[in-house]
Coordinates of C-alpha atoms and ligand atoms in Angstrom, one line a residue:
M225 CA -13.0 36.1 -8.2
S226 CA -9.5 34.9 -7.2
T227 CA -7.9 31.7 -8.3
Y228 CA -5.5 29.2 -6.7
T229 CA -2.8 27.4 -8.7
V230 CA -2.7 23.7 -7.8
V231 CA 0.9 22.5 -7.7
N232 CA 2.0 18.9 -8.1
P233 CA 4.1 18.2 -5.0
A234 CA 6.2 15.5 -6.9
T235 CA 7.2 17.8 -9.7
E236 CA 6.7 21.3 -8.4
R237 CA 4.9 22.0 -11.6
A238 CA 1.6 23.9 -11.9
E239 CA -1.3 21.5 -12.7
T240 CA -4.4 23.7 -12.9
E241 CA -6.2 26.8 -11.6
V242 CA -9.1 26.6 -9.3
E243 CA -11.6 29.4 -8.7
L244 CA -11.8 30.3 -5.0
A245 CA -15.2 31.2 -3.5
G246 CA -15.6 34.5 -1.7
I247 CA -18.1 35.5 1.0
E248 CA -20.9 36.2 -1.5
Q249 CA -20.6 32.8 -3.1
T250 CA -20.3 31.1 0.2
D251 CA -23.5 32.8 1.5
A252 CA -25.3 31.9 -1.7
A253 CA -24.4 28.2 -1.3
I254 CA -25.4 28.3 2.4
E255 CA -28.8 29.8 1.5
Q256 CA -29.2 27.2 -1.3
A257 CA -28.4 24.4 1.2
H258 CA -31.0 26.0 3.7
K259 CA -33.7 25.9 0.9
A260 CA -32.9 22.3 0.0
F261 CA -33.1 21.1 3.6
P262 CA -36.8 20.7 4.0
A263 CA -37.3 18.5 1.0
W264 CA -34.1 16.4 1.8
R265 CA -35.2 15.8 5.4
R266 CA -38.7 14.8 4.3
L267 CA -37.5 12.4 1.7
A268 CA -38.6 8.9 2.7
P269 CA -35.7 7.1 4.5
G270 CA -35.5 4.4 1.9
D271 CA -35.3 7.0 -0.9
R272 CA -32.5 8.8 0.9
A273 CA -30.7 5.5 1.3
T274 CA -31.1 4.7 -2.4
L275 CA -29.6 8.0 -3.4
L276 CA -26.6 7.5 -1.1
R277 CA -26.0 4.1 -2.5
R278 CA -26.2 5.4 -6.0
F279 CA -23.7 8.1 -5.0
A280 CA -21.4 5.4 -3.7
S281 CA -21.8 3.4 -7.0
V282 CA -20.9 6.5 -9.1
I283 CA -17.8 7.0 -6.9
D284 CA -16.9 3.4 -7.5
Q285 CA -17.1 4.0 -11.3
H286 CA -14.6 6.8 -10.9
I287 CA -12.0 5.4 -8.4
D288 CA -9.1 5.5 -10.8
E289 CA -9.9 9.1 -12.0
L290 CA -10.2 10.3 -8.4
A291 CA -7.0 8.5 -7.4
E292 CA -5.1 10.0 -10.3
L293 CA -6.3 13.5 -9.3
E294 CA -5.1 12.9 -5.7
V295 CA -1.7 11.6 -6.8
R296 CA -1.2 14.8 -8.8
N297 CA -2.8 17.2 -6.3
A298 CA -1.6 15.8 -2.9
G299 CA 1.4 13.6 -3.9
H300 CA -0.4 10.6 -2.4
T301 CA 0.9 7.2 -3.6
W302 CA -1.2 5.4 -6.1
G303 CA -1.9 2.7 -3.5
N304 CA -3.1 5.2 -0.9
A305 CA -5.1 7.3 -3.3
T306 CA -7.1 4.3 -4.6
W307 CA -7.7 3.2 -1.1
E308 CA -8.9 6.7 -0.2
A309 CA -11.3 7.0 -3.1
G310 CA -12.6 3.5 -2.2
N311 CA -13.1 4.7 1.4
V312 CA -15.5 7.4 0.2
R313 CA -17.5 4.8 -1.6
D314 CA -17.5 2.5 1.4
V315 CA -18.4 5.2 3.9
L316 CA -21.3 6.2 1.7
N317 CA -22.5 2.6 1.5
Y318 CA -22.2 2.1 5.2
Y319 CA -24.1 5.3 6.1
A320 CA -26.7 4.6 3.4
G321 CA -27.9 2.1 6.0
A322 CA -28.5 4.9 8.6
P323 CA -31.7 6.7 7.3
E324 CA -33.8 3.6 8.0
R325 CA -32.1 3.0 11.4
L326 CA -32.3 6.4 13.0
V327 CA -34.5 5.0 15.7
G328 CA -35.6 6.7 18.9
K329 CA -36.9 5.3 22.2
Q330 CA -40.3 4.8 23.7
I331 CA -40.2 5.4 27.5
P332 CA -43.1 4.5 29.8
V333 CA -44.1 7.4 32.1
D334 CA -47.0 8.3 34.3
G335 CA -50.2 8.9 32.3
G336 CA -48.7 8.1 28.9
T337 CA -45.5 7.5 26.9
N338 CA -42.5 9.5 25.9
V339 CA -41.1 9.0 22.4
T340 CA -37.8 10.4 21.1
F341 CA -36.9 11.4 17.6
H342 CA -33.5 12.3 16.0
E343 CA -34.1 15.5 14.0
P344 CA -31.5 16.7 11.5
L345 CA -29.9 20.0 12.3
G346 CA -30.2 21.8 9.0
V347 CA -27.1 23.0 7.1
V348 CA -23.8 21.4 8.2
G349 CA -20.5 23.0 7.3
I350 CA -17.6 20.6 6.8
I351 CA -14.0 21.9 6.8
V352 CA -11.4 19.5 5.4
P353 CA -7.6 19.6 5.7
W354 CA -5.1 18.9 3.0
N355 CA -3.6 15.7 4.3
F356 CA -6.5 13.3 3.6
P357 CA -8.8 15.3 1.3
M358 CA -11.0 12.3 0.3
P359 CA -11.5 10.3 3.5
I360 CA -12.1 13.2 5.7
L361 CA -14.6 14.6 3.2
G362 CA -16.5 11.3 3.3
W363 CA -16.4 10.9 7.1
G364 CA -18.3 14.2 7.6
M365 CA -20.4 14.2 4.5
A366 CA -21.9 10.8 4.5
P367 CA -23.3 10.6 8.0
A368 CA -24.5 14.3 7.9
L369 CA -26.5 13.6 4.6
A370 CA -27.8 10.2 5.9
A371 CA -29.2 12.0 9.0
G372 CA -31.1 14.4 6.7
N373 CA -28.9 17.5 6.7
T374 CA -27.7 19.4 3.8
V375 CA -24.0 20.0 3.5
V376 CA -21.6 22.8 2.5
L377 CA -18.0 21.6 2.3
K378 CA -14.7 23.4 2.1
P379 CA -11.7 21.5 0.9
A380 CA -8.3 22.8 1.9
E381 CA -7.1 25.5 -0.5
L382 CA -4.1 23.3 -1.4
T383 CA -6.1 20.2 -2.3
P384 CA -9.5 21.0 -3.9
L385 CA -9.5 18.7 -7.0
T386 CA -11.1 15.5 -5.7
A387 CA -13.6 17.4 -3.6
V388 CA -14.8 19.4 -6.6
R389 CA -15.1 16.2 -8.7
I390 CA -17.0 14.4 -5.9
G391 CA -19.4 17.4 -5.8
E392 CA -20.1 16.8 -9.6
L393 CA -20.5 13.1 -9.1
A394 CA -23.1 13.7 -6.4
L395 CA -25.2 15.5 -9.0
E396 CA -24.6 12.8 -11.5
A397 CA -25.9 10.3 -8.9
G398 CA -29.1 12.3 -8.5
I399 CA -28.4 14.0 -5.2
P400 CA -30.6 17.1 -5.5
E401 CA -29.1 20.5 -6.2
G402 CA -28.1 22.3 -3.0
V403 CA -27.9 19.2 -0.9
L404 CA -24.1 19.0 -1.2
S405 CA -22.1 22.1 -2.2
V406 CA -18.3 22.1 -2.5
L407 CA -16.7 25.5 -2.1
P408 CA -13.0 25.7 -2.7
G409 CA -11.6 28.7 -0.9
K410 CA -9.6 30.0 2.0
G411 CA -10.2 28.9 5.5
S412 CA -10.2 32.5 6.7
V413 CA -13.0 33.3 4.2
V414 CA -15.2 30.3 3.5
G415 CA -14.4 28.3 6.6
Q416 CA -14.9 31.3 8.8
R417 CA -18.3 32.0 7.1
F418 CA -19.5 28.5 8.0
V419 CA -18.7 29.4 11.6
A420 CA -20.4 32.8 11.5
H421 CA -23.4 32.2 9.3
P422 CA -26.6 31.5 11.4
Y423 CA -28.1 29.0 8.9
V424 CA -25.1 26.6 9.4
R425 CA -26.1 24.7 12.5
K426 CA -23.0 22.5 12.9
V427 CA -19.4 22.7 11.9
S428 CA -17.4 19.6 11.5
F429 CA -13.7 20.6 11.5
T430 CA -10.6 18.6 10.9
G431 CA -7.2 20.4 11.0
S432 CA -4.8 21.9 13.4
T433 CA -5.5 22.4 17.2
E434 CA -4.8 26.1 16.8
V435 CA -7.5 26.6 14.2
G436 CA -9.8 24.1 16.0
K437 CA -9.7 26.3 19.1
Q438 CA -10.8 29.3 17.0
I439 CA -13.6 27.3 15.4
M440 CA -14.9 26.3 18.8
A441 CA -14.7 29.9 20.2
G442 CA -16.5 31.1 17.0
C443 CA -19.3 28.5 17.3
S444 CA -19.9 29.4 20.9
E445 CA -21.3 32.8 19.8
Q446 CA -24.3 31.0 18.3
V447 CA -24.2 27.9 20.6
K448 CA -23.4 26.1 17.3
R449 CA -22.6 22.4 17.4
C450 CA -19.0 21.5 16.4
T451 CA -16.9 18.4 16.1
L452 CA -13.2 18.8 16.1
E453 CA -10.6 16.3 14.9
L454 CA -7.2 17.9 15.6
G455 CA -3.5 17.1 15.9
G456 CA -1.6 14.3 17.6
K457 CA 1.8 13.2 18.9
S458 CA 1.1 9.5 19.3
A459 CA 3.2 6.8 21.0
N460 CA 4.1 3.4 19.7
I461 CA 5.0 1.4 22.8
V462 CA 7.2 -1.6 22.3
F463 CA 7.6 -4.0 25.3
A464 CA 10.6 -6.3 25.6
D465 CA 8.3 -9.3 25.5
A466 CA 6.8 -8.3 22.1
D467 CA 7.5 -9.9 18.7
L468 CA 10.3 -7.4 18.1
A469 CA 10.7 -8.3 14.4
K470 CA 7.0 -7.6 13.8
A471 CA 7.0 -4.4 15.9
A472 CA 10.1 -3.1 13.9
A473 CA 8.7 -4.1 10.6
S474 CA 5.4 -2.2 11.2
A475 CA 6.7 0.9 13.0
P476 CA 7.8 2.7 9.8
Y477 CA 4.2 2.4 8.4
A478 CA 2.7 3.7 11.6
V479 CA 4.6 7.0 11.1
F480 CA 5.7 7.4 7.5
D481 CA 2.4 6.7 5.8
N482 CA 1.3 9.7 3.8
A483 CA 4.9 11.0 4.4
G484 CA 4.0 11.4 8.1
Q485 CA 1.3 14.0 7.3
D486 CA -1.1 12.0 9.4
C487 CA -2.8 13.1 12.6
C488 CA -2.5 9.5 13.8
A489 CA 1.3 9.2 13.0
R490 CA 2.9 7.3 15.8
S491 CA 5.9 9.8 15.8
R492 CA 7.2 8.8 19.2
I493 CA 8.5 5.2 19.6
L494 CA 8.9 4.1 23.3
V495 CA 11.0 0.9 23.6
Q496 CA 11.6 -1.0 26.8
R497 CA 15.2 -0.5 27.8
S498 CA 16.1 -4.2 27.9
A499 CA 15.1 -4.5 24.2
Y500 CA 16.2 -1.1 23.0
D501 CA 19.4 -2.2 21.2
E502 CA 17.8 -5.2 19.5
F503 CA 14.8 -3.2 18.4
L504 CA 16.9 -0.4 16.9
S505 CA 19.0 -2.9 14.9
L506 CA 15.7 -4.3 13.5
L507 CA 14.2 -0.9 12.8
E508 CA 17.0 0.5 10.6
P509 CA 16.6 -2.0 7.7
A510 CA 12.8 -1.6 8.0
V511 CA 13.1 2.2 7.6
K512 CA 15.6 1.9 4.8
G513 CA 13.3 -0.5 3.0
V514 CA 10.4 1.9 2.7
R515 CA 10.0 2.6 -1.0
V516 CA 10.0 6.4 -1.4
L517 CA 9.3 6.8 -5.0
D518 CA 7.3 9.0 -7.5
P519 CA 3.8 8.6 -6.1
S520 CA 2.4 7.6 -9.5
D521 CA 4.7 4.6 -9.5
R522 CA 2.4 1.7 -8.5
S523 CA 5.0 0.3 -6.0
S524 CA 5.7 3.6 -4.2
E525 CA 5.0 3.5 -0.4
M526 CA 5.8 7.1 0.4
G527 CA 5.5 10.3 -1.7
P528 CA 6.6 13.9 -1.2
L529 CA 5.3 16.4 1.3
I530 CA 2.4 18.5 0.2
S531 CA 4.2 21.8 -0.3
A532 CA 7.6 23.7 -0.1
H533 CA 6.3 25.3 3.1
Q534 CA 5.6 22.0 4.8
R535 CA 9.0 20.6 3.7
D536 CA 10.6 23.7 5.3
V537 CA 8.7 23.2 8.5
V538 CA 9.8 19.6 8.7
R539 CA 13.4 20.5 7.9
G540 CA 13.3 23.0 10.7
F541 CA 12.6 20.2 13.2
I542 CA 15.4 18.0 11.7
D543 CA 17.9 20.8 11.7
E544 CA 17.6 21.1 15.5
V545 CA 18.5 17.5 16.3
E546 CA 21.1 14.8 15.5
V547 CA 19.7 12.4 13.0
A548 CA 20.5 8.7 13.6
Y549 CA 19.9 7.7 10.0
T550 CA 17.5 8.2 7.1
G551 CA 15.8 6.1 4.4
S552 CA 16.0 7.0 0.8
M553 CA 14.2 9.6 -1.4
P554 CA 14.3 10.5 -5.1
A555 CA 16.7 13.2 -6.4
G556 CA 15.4 16.2 -8.4
D557 CA 12.2 18.2 -8.1
G558 CA 9.5 17.6 -5.5
F559 CA 8.9 18.4 -1.9
W560 CA 10.8 15.4 -0.6
V561 CA 12.0 14.6 2.9
A562 CA 13.4 11.1 3.5
P563 CA 12.1 8.9 6.4
T564 CA 14.2 10.2 9.3
V565 CA 15.0 8.5 12.7
V566 CA 16.1 10.5 15.7
L567 CA 17.3 9.0 19.0
A568 CA 15.8 11.6 21.3
E569 CA 17.8 12.8 24.3
S570 CA 15.0 14.1 26.5
T571 CA 11.3 14.3 26.6
E572 CA 11.7 18.1 26.6
Q573 CA 13.0 18.3 23.1
R574 CA 10.7 19.8 20.5
I575 CA 11.0 16.8 18.3
W576 CA 9.5 14.7 21.2
R577 CA 6.7 17.2 22.1
E578 CA 5.5 18.9 18.9
E579 CA 3.6 17.5 16.0
V580 CA 6.0 17.4 13.1
F581 CA 3.5 16.3 10.3
G582 CA 6.3 14.9 8.3
P583 CA 8.4 11.6 8.0
V584 CA 10.3 12.0 11.2
V585 CA 10.2 9.7 14.2
A586 CA 11.9 10.0 17.6
V587 CA 12.8 7.0 19.8
L588 CA 13.4 6.9 23.6
P589 CA 13.7 4.0 26.0
F590 CA 11.5 3.3 29.1
D591 CA 11.9 1.1 32.1
D592 CA 8.6 -0.5 33.1
E593 CA 4.9 -0.4 32.4
A594 CA 4.1 2.6 34.6
D595 CA 7.0 4.5 33.0
A596 CA 5.7 3.7 29.5
I597 CA 2.2 4.9 30.3
A598 CA 3.4 8.1 32.0
M599 CA 5.7 8.9 29.0
A600 CA 2.9 8.2 26.5
N601 CA 0.6 10.5 28.4
D602 CA 3.1 13.3 28.8
T603 CA 1.6 15.3 25.9
E604 CA -1.2 17.7 25.4
Y605 CA -2.5 15.4 22.6
G606 CA -4.3 12.0 22.7
L607 CA -5.4 10.8 19.3
S608 CA -3.8 7.4 18.4
G609 CA -1.2 4.9 19.7
S610 CA 0.1 1.3 19.4
I611 CA 1.2 -1.2 21.9
Y612 CA 3.4 -4.2 21.2
T613 CA 3.4 -7.0 23.8
R614 CA 2.7 -10.8 24.0
D615 CA 1.2 -10.3 27.5
L616 CA -2.6 -9.9 27.1
G617 CA -3.1 -8.5 30.6
R618 CA -0.5 -5.9 30.0
A619 CA -2.0 -5.0 26.6
M620 CA -5.3 -4.4 28.4
R621 CA -3.8 -2.4 31.3
V622 CA -1.7 -0.2 29.0
S623 CA -4.7 0.3 26.6
R624 CA -6.8 1.5 29.5
G625 CA -3.9 3.6 30.9
V626 CA -3.0 5.6 27.8
D627 CA -5.3 8.7 27.3
T628 CA -6.0 8.5 23.7
G629 CA -8.9 7.8 21.4
N630 CA -7.7 5.1 19.1
L631 CA -5.2 2.3 20.0
S632 CA -4.0 -0.8 18.3
V633 CA -2.4 -3.8 19.9
N634 CA 0.3 -5.7 17.9
S635 CA -0.8 -3.8 14.8
H636 CA -0.4 -0.3 13.5
A637 CA -3.8 -0.1 11.9
A638 CA -6.2 2.1 13.9
V639 CA -8.9 3.7 11.7
R640 CA -11.9 1.8 10.3
Y641 CA -15.1 3.5 9.2
W642 CA -17.4 1.2 11.3
T643 CA -15.6 2.0 14.6
P644 CA -15.5 5.4 16.4
F645 CA -12.7 7.8 15.8
G646 CA -11.6 10.9 17.6
G647 CA -9.3 12.4 20.2
F648 CA -8.8 13.0 23.9
K649 CA -7.4 16.3 25.3
H650 CA -6.2 18.7 22.6
S651 CA -6.7 16.2 19.9
G652 CA -10.4 16.9 19.5
L653 CA -14.0 17.0 20.6
G654 CA -16.6 14.4 19.7
R655 CA -16.3 11.3 17.6
E656 CA -16.6 10.5 13.9
L657 CA -17.3 7.2 12.1
G658 CA -18.8 4.1 13.7
P659 CA -22.6 3.4 14.0
E660 CA -23.2 6.5 16.2
A661 CA -21.9 9.1 13.7
P662 CA -25.2 10.0 12.1
Y663 CA -26.7 10.8 15.6
A664 CA -24.0 13.4 16.0
F665 CA -25.7 15.3 13.2
T666 CA -29.1 15.3 14.9
E667 CA -30.8 16.7 18.0
E668 CA -32.7 14.3 20.2
K669 CA -36.3 15.4 20.6
N670 CA -38.4 14.0 23.5
V671 CA -42.2 14.1 23.2
F672 CA -44.7 13.1 25.9
I673 CA -48.0 11.6 24.6
S674 CA -50.8 11.4 27.2
D675 CA -53.0 8.3 27.2
D676 CA -55.9 10.2 28.6
Ligands
TAP142 P1 -5.4 23.9 9.3 O1 -4.6 25.1 9.0 O2 -6.0 23.9 10.6 O3 -6.5 23.8 8.2 C1 -7.5 22.8 8.2 C2 -8.7 23.4 7.4 O4 -9.2 24.5 8.1 C3 -8.3 23.9 6.0 O5 -9.4 23.6 5.1 C4 -8.2 25.4 6.2 O6 -8.4 26.1 5.0 C5 -9.3 25.6 7.2 N1 -9.1 26.9 8.0 C6 -7.9 27.5 8.3 N2 -8.1 28.6 9.0 C7 -9.4 28.7 9.2 C8 -10.3 29.6 9.9 N3 -9.8 30.6 10.6 N4 -11.6 29.3 10.0 C9 -12.1 28.3 9.3 N5 -11.4 27.4 8.6 C10 -10.0 27.6 8.6 O7 -4.6 22.6 9.2 P2 -3.8 21.9 8.0 O8 -2.5 22.6 8.0 O9 -4.7 21.9 6.9 O10 -3.7 20.4 8.5 C11 -2.6 20.0 9.4 C12 -3.2 19.8 10.8 O11 -4.5 19.2 10.8 C13 -2.3 18.9 11.6 O12 -2.1 19.5 12.8 C14 -3.0 17.6 11.8 O13 -2.7 16.9 12.9 C15 -4.4 18.1 11.8 N6 -5.3 17.0 11.2 C16 -6.0 16.3 12.1 C17 -6.8 15.2 11.7 C18 -7.6 14.5 12.6 S1 -8.6 13.4 12.0 N7 -7.6 14.6 13.9 C19 -6.8 14.9 10.3 C20 -6.0 15.7 9.4 C21 -5.3 16.7 9.9 P3 -7.2 26.6 4.1 O14 -6.1 25.5 4.2 O15 -7.8 26.6 2.8 O16 -6.8 27.9 4.6

């Protein structure tokens, strides 16, 4: 069996070794999940709910331990990592309400009644990226389990530690053996097996658009269900009538959170030309005020990038352009890139069109509302976005005009577990979170009952 050396991104030092699953181990886990499925789906809804709540409670007792693992493994700030562990708990609690609410319909028809049921699919494979190891694990796992499926889950090779621990905590909480299996391993091995193995009836994938397309093509071979949460190049649109101080103060957090390794990063700022100079003068102190510190420091707001490779990818983008200014970053070891602002010259530049997945933002002016919508939509992606204006009608018009799945008005916060999340265009397929999520892990069955 091969192993992977987990490296702390803030120190560049090796933390621990993790065994990687191969094909045989993956197949064994899928078969075990297949065997565990009938009993898990038959469990009384109230009992399944109780187990999920117990799982949430065990997570709650380990928030600090999980957060500490994430700080060391992914370089997430302490504040983010504690929020992320709490998010797994909250998502489990939220979907613990689902087993008792998976209601169907009764439809009057000639000579009887039709009733519908939501049947679980079987084994669900969840493939998680390295940028948000805990939340994305929870967003797939919790509704899939609540709907009565069993789960095999692959964390990213770079960030397996919290997922492995959460798998152990599931057993501690009484989730039966085989209902949730965590398989650290390579995407090309374990992830690919989820796509190819006939017992896996749905793949829930979060990651790059490139790999997402391969997953979708692979799933088509078996008409396998898939949900794809992919990349983004989202716009933060600031109108001249906005509270410019508020818009400038929040813009850095819309793009530099998690060091910009965020599919929702608003990495393009569009500013109405008449407010461009004033906005830029407010943005600079806000960017320079972001506290880029060792992620274990409780006051750190931004940590390092995940790996030397990712740092080099981000530097490659920066080297192509003229940087207007940067924020700060620690000296010494660690995969650091300072928050970076680029005043773009054209919408054809790579920095304006491609996902950087690092702490780099590009700014361009626009003239009017139609121009703003056209520029925001001039991308293959459509995941997130923000709009700053005091005009409610304009906020509504622009919200409807921008082709993206998740927007915020006069705020940069976009993701909540009780509201739907997902992308337009190349940003994805299907929705996660919100009250509908468990239904996405079921098939609707329609039964006619004759009243003869
Ligand atoms: P990917 O390279 O796509 O990896 C994502 C996951 O897929 C990892 O677990 C990876 O495993 C696995 N994988 C890779 N190749 C595979 C294959 N051929 N078959 C099955 N699984 C495979 O992305 P990344 O570099 O980890 O993450 C960055 C990208 O993900 C960005 O583009 C970002 O926008 C996107 N992302 C989107 C979202 C949402 S919610 N839309 C959230 C986070 C990230 P290994 O890493 O172990 O090889």
